[in-house]
Structure formats: C-alpha cells, structure tokens
Tab-separated table of C-alpha atoms in Angstrom:
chain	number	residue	atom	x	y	z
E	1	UNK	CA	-58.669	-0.270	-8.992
E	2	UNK	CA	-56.122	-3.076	-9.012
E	3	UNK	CA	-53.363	-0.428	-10.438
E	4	UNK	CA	-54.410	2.277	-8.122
E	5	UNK	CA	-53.675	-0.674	-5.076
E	6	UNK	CA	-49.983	-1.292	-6.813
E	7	UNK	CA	-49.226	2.180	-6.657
E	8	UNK	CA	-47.902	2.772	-3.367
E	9	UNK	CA	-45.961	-0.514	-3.957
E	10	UNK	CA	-44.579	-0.105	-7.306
E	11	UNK	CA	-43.433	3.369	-5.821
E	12	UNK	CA	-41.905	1.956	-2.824
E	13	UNK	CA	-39.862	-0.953	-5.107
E	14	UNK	CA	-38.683	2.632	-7.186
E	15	UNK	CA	-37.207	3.689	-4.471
E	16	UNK	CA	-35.155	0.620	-3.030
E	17	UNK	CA	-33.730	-0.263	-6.727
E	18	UNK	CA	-32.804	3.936	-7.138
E	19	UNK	CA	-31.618	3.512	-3.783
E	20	UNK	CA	-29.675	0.350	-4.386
E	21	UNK	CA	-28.488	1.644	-7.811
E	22	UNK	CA	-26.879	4.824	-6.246
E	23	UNK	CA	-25.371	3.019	-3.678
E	24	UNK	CA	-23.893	0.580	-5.920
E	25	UNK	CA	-22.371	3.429	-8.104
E	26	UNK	CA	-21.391	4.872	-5.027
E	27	UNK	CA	-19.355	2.053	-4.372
E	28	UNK	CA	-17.948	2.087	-7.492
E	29	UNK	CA	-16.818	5.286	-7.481
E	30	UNK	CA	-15.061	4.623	-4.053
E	31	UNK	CA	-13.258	1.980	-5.717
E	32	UNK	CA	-11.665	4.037	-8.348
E	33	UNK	CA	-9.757	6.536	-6.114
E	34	UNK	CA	-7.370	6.138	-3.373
E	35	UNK	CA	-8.839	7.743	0.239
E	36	UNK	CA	-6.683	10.228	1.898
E	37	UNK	CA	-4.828	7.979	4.173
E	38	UNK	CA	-4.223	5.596	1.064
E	39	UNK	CA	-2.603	8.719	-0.074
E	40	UNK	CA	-1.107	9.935	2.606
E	41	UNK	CA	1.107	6.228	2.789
E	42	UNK	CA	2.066	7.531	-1.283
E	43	UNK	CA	3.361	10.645	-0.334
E	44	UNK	CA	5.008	9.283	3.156
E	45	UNK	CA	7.255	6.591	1.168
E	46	UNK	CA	7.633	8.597	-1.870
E	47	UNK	CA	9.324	11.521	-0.113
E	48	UNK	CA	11.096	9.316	2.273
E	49	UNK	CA	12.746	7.701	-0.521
E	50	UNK	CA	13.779	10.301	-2.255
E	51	UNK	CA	15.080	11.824	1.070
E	52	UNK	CA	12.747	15.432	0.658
E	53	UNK	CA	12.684	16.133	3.994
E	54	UNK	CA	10.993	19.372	3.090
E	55	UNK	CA	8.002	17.447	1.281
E	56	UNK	CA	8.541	14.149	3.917
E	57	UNK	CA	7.237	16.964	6.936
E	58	UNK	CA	4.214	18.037	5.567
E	59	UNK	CA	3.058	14.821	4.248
E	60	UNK	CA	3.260	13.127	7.717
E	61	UNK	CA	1.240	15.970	9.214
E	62	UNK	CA	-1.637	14.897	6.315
E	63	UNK	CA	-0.858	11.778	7.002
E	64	UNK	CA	-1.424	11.782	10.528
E	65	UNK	CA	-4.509	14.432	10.224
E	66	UNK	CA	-6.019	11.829	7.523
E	67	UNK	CA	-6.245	9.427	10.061
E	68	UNK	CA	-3.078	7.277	9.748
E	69	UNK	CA	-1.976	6.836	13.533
E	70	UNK	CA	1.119	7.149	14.881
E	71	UNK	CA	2.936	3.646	14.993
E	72	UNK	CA	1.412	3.254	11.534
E	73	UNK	CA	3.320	5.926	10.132
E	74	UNK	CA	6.240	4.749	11.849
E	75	UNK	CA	5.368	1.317	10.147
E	76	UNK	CA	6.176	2.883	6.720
E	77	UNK	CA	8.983	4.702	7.588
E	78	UNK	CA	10.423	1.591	9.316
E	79	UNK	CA	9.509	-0.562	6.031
E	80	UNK	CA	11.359	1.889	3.168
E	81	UNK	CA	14.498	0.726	4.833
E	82	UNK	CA	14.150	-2.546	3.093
E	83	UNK	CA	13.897	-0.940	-0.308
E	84	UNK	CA	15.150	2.465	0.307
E	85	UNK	CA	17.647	1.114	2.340
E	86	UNK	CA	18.858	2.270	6.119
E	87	UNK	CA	19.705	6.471	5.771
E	88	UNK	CA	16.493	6.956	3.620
E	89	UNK	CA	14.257	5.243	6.776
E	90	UNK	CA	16.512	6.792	9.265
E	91	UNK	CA	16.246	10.081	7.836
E	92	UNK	CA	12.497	10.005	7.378
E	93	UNK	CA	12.145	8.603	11.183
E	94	UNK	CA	14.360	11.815	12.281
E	95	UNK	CA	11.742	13.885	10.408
E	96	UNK	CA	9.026	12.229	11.934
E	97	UNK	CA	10.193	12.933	15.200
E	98	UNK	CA	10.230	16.649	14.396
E	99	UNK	CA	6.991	16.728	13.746
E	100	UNK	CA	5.809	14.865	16.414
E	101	UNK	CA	7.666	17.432	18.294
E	102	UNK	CA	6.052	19.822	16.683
E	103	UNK	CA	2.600	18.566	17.003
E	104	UNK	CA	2.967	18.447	20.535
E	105	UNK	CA	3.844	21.688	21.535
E	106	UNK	CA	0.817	22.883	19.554
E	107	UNK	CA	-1.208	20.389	21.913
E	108	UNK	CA	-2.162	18.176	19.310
E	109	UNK	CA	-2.629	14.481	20.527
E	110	UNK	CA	-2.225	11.675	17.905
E	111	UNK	CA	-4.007	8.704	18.619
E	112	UNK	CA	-0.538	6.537	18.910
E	113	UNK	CA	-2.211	2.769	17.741
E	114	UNK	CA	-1.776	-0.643	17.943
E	115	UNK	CA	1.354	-1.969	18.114
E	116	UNK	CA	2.319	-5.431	16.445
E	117	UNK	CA	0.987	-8.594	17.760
E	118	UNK	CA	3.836	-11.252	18.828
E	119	UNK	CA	5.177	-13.065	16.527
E	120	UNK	CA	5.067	-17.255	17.211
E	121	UNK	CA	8.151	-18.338	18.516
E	122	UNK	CA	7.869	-21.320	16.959
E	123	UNK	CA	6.901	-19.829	13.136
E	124	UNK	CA	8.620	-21.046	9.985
E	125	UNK	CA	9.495	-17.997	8.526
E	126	UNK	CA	10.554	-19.398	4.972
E	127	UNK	CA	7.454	-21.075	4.724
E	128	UNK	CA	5.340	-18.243	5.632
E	129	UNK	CA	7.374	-15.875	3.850
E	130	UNK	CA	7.321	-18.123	0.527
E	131	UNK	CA	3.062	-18.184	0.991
E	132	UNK	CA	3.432	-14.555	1.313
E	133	UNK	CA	5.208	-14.038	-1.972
E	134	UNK	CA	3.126	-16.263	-3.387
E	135	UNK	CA	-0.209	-15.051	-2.509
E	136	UNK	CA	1.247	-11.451	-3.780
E	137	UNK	CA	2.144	-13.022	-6.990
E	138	UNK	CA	-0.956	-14.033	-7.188
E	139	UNK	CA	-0.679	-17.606	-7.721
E	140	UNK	CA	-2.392	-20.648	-5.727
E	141	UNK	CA	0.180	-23.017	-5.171
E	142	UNK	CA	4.012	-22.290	-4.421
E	143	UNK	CA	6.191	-22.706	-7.598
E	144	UNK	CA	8.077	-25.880	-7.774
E	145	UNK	CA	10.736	-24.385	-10.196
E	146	UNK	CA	13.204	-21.718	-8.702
E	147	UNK	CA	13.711	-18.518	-10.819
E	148	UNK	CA	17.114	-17.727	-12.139
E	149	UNK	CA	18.217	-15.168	-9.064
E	150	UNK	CA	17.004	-17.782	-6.691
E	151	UNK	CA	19.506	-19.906	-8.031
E	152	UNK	CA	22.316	-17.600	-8.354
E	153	UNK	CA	22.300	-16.567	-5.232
E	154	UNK	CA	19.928	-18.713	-2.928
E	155	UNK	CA	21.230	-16.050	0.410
E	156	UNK	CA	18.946	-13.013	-1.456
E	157	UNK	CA	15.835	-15.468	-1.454
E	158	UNK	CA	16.668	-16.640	2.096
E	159	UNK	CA	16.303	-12.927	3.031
E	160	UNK	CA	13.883	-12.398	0.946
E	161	UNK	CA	11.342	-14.909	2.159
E	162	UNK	CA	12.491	-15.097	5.843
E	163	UNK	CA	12.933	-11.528	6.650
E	164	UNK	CA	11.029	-9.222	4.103
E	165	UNK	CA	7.790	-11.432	3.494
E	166	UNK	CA	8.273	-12.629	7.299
E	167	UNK	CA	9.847	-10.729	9.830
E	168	UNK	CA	8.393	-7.520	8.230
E	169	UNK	CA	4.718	-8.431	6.768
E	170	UNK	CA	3.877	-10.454	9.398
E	171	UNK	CA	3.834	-7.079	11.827
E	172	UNK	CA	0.381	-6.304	11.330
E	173	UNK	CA	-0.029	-2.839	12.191
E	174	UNK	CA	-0.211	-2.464	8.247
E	175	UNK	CA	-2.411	-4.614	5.899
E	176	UNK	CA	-0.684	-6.421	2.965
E	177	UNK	CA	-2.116	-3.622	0.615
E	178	UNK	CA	-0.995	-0.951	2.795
E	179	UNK	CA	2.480	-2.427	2.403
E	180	UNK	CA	2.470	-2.927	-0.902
E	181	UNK	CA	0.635	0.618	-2.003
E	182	UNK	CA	4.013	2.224	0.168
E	183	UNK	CA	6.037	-0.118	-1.966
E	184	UNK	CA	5.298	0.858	-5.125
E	185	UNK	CA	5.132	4.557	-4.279
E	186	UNK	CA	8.881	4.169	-2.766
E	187	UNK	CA	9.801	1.768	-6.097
E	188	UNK	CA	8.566	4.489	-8.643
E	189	UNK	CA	10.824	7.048	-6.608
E	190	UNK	CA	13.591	5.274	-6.535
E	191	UNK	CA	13.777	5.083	-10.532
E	192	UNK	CA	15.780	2.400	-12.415
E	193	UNK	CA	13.339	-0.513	-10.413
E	194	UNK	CA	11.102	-1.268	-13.456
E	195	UNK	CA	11.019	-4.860	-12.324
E	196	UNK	CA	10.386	-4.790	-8.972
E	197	UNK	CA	7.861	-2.075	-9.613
E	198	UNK	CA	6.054	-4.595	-12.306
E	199	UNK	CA	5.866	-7.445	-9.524
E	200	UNK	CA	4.784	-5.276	-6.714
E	201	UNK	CA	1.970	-3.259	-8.722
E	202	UNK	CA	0.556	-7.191	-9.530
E	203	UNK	CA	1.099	-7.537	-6.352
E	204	UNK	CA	-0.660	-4.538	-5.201
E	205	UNK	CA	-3.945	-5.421	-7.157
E	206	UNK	CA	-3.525	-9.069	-5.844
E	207	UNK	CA	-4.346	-7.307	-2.570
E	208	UNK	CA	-7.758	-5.795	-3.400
E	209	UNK	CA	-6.022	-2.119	-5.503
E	210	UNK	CA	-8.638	-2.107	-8.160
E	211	UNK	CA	-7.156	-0.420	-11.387
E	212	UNK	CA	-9.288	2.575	-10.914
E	213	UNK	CA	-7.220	2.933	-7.940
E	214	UNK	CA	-4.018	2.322	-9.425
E	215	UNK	CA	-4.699	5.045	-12.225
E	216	UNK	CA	-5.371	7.021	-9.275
E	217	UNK	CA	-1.726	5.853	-7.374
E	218	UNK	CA	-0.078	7.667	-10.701
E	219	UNK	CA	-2.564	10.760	-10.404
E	220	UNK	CA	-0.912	11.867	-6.815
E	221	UNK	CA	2.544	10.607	-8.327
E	222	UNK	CA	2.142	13.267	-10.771
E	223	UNK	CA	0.480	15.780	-8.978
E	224	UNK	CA	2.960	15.220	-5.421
E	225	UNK	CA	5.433	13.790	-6.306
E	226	UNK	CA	7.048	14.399	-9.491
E	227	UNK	CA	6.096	13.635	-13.817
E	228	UNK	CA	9.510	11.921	-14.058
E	229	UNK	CA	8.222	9.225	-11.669
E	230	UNK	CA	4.154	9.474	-12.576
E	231	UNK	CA	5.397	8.714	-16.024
E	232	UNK	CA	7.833	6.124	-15.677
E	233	UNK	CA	5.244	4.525	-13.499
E	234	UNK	CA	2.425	4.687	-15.566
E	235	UNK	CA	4.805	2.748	-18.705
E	236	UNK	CA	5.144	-0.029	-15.976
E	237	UNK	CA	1.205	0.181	-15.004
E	238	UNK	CA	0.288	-0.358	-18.594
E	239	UNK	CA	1.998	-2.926	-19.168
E	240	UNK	CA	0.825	-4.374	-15.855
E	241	UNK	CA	-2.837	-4.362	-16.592
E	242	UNK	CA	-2.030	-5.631	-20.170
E	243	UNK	CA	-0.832	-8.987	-19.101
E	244	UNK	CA	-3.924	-9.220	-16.439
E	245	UNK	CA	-5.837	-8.627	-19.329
C-alpha cells in the first residue's frame, strides 16, 4: 500500500529530473553552435575584409533579418577599420547603405537600435583600455613587465590601449564577445595574422565562446567564407585550445 502511495510521487520526481536532464542537454547543445546573428557578425566582417562586396550584400540582409539591428551592423562595419583598415570599412559601409536602400523601397523597416551611451568625460582611457586587454587576455591583474613591441614602440600600445580597447570597446552597442567573434572572423580573412588571431581567439573564449562554439566559428569559415581561411584558422584554434588545456 505504501508503494502504491509513492507512485504518483516517484512519477512526478521522473518527470522533473527527465525534464531537467533535457533541458540541461538542451543547453548544452546551444552552447556548441553559434546562433544566426553570431553568424551573421562572421560573415559581415569576413566579407568586409576581404572587400566581397558581392558576398558583403547578402550577408547584411541575413544579418539584419537574423535579428542584428541596424546601428549594430554599422558597429562592425565601423570596427574592421581598425584591423581591416579605412577602404575595407568604408567600402563595406557604402554597401550597407545599398542595402538599406534597398530594403526600404521594398518597405522593409529595420528596427534601427540603441545607439552608444556617452562616454565619461573625465575617463582614463589607458587605464581602462589596459583592464580591457587584460581581462581579454584573460589574466587577473595587469602585467607589470612590458612585452617586447610595447617597448619598441610605446606610440602602438598608446593606441592600442587608449583608442582600440577604449575609444572603440567602450561603445556598447556590441558586447566584448560580439567584438571579438567579428575580430577573429576579419583576422582569419585577412591571412598572414596568425598572432593576432591566437590572442584574439583566447580572447574570444575569455568572453564566454565555449569551444563548441569556436569549432563552430571555423564550420561557417569553411562553409561561407572560404577553406583557405577555415583551415588556416583551425591550425591557430588548435593550438589555442592546446595551451588552455
């Protein structure tokens, strides 16, 4: 009798850990792919550094119909220029224009988004810019010793810390990880950036990537953008999650 009166509760408990379970794998499985906007920010840098206008126009209209809005997309044009440099972000924001164009005069309204929130007038942009880099790198506290291109030429670091890791990642219309998912997609186009490319895909996973989604970054490489670049990338992956390991 005592068994039969467990029943209905050992049934219900069934149910919440199967339900739990699924969920959790659910979650799991969510982890190990990149969603379509996440791929949409891939395609957007890859093809504006590469200047393939022809590829650039249809990946904006995914990107915008994947949910990306409109000053975000602008936001990764706008941030290739710093790696890409000034005609590849030009070009891509000339494209973009098109198809807003475009867009338009088939009555399609894009939700436009926030723009980015002022920046403190008073805000030390080489210190926040140094706990920028150094939250990428993934370390705790800011290095004491200076590494050998920081010394060479102190001017690059300036820039570096003051206007790349401040002036442009403190907009936040993109997350950190957004950034840095468009930086490694514009890094593995631009070919010949193996180092950069091994600090930013650290840095990448230092901002929540998991490596299922990483493996998943070279899987719409290959399959968008080119095996020359899925390839190259994937050497510099590899070798990536080997020294996290």
């Amino acid at each position: 009798m005592r068994i039969k009166k467990l029943l209905p509760l050992l049934a219900a408990l069934v149910l919440v850990f199967g339900f739990a379970t699924i969920t959790e794998a659910s979650n799991m499985n969510k982890e190990t792919t990149l969603d379509a906007r996440q791929q949409a920010i891939v395609t957007i840098a890859a093809y504006t550094t590469s200047g393939d206008i022809e590829q650039l126009k249809p990946a904006l209209n995914e990107g915008l119909d994947a949910g990306l809005t409109v000053n975000e997309v602008k936001e990764v044009l706008v941030q290739m220029y710093a790696y890409a440099g000034f005609p590849r972000s030009l070009g891509g924001i000339w494209a973009f224009m098109g198809v807003m164009d475009e867009r338009k005069e088939k009555g399609i309204q894009d939700e436009e988004g926030k723009g980015a929130s002022p920046i403190p007038a008073d805000l030390d942009r080489d210190a926040y810019g140094e706990r920028v880099r150094t939250d990428l790198s993934g370390l705790k506290e800011i290095p004491t010793t200076k590494a050998p291109y920081q010394e060479f030429s102190p001017i690059i670091d300036t820039f570096l810390k003051e206007h790349l890791f401040a002036d442009i990642f403190a907009r936040d219309i993109l997350t950190h990880q957004e950034r840095e998912l468009a930086t490694i997609a514009c890094l593995a186009s631009l070919g010949r950036a193996e180092g950069p490319l091994n600090f930013h895909m650290g840095a990448a996973m230092n901002t929540g990537l998991s490596e299922g989604q990483m493996h998943d970054f070279i899987k719409v490489l290959d399959a968008r953008v080119g095996k020359k670049e899925a390839e190259s990338a994937r050497e510099v992956l590899a070798s990536v999650l080997a020294a996290r390991k």
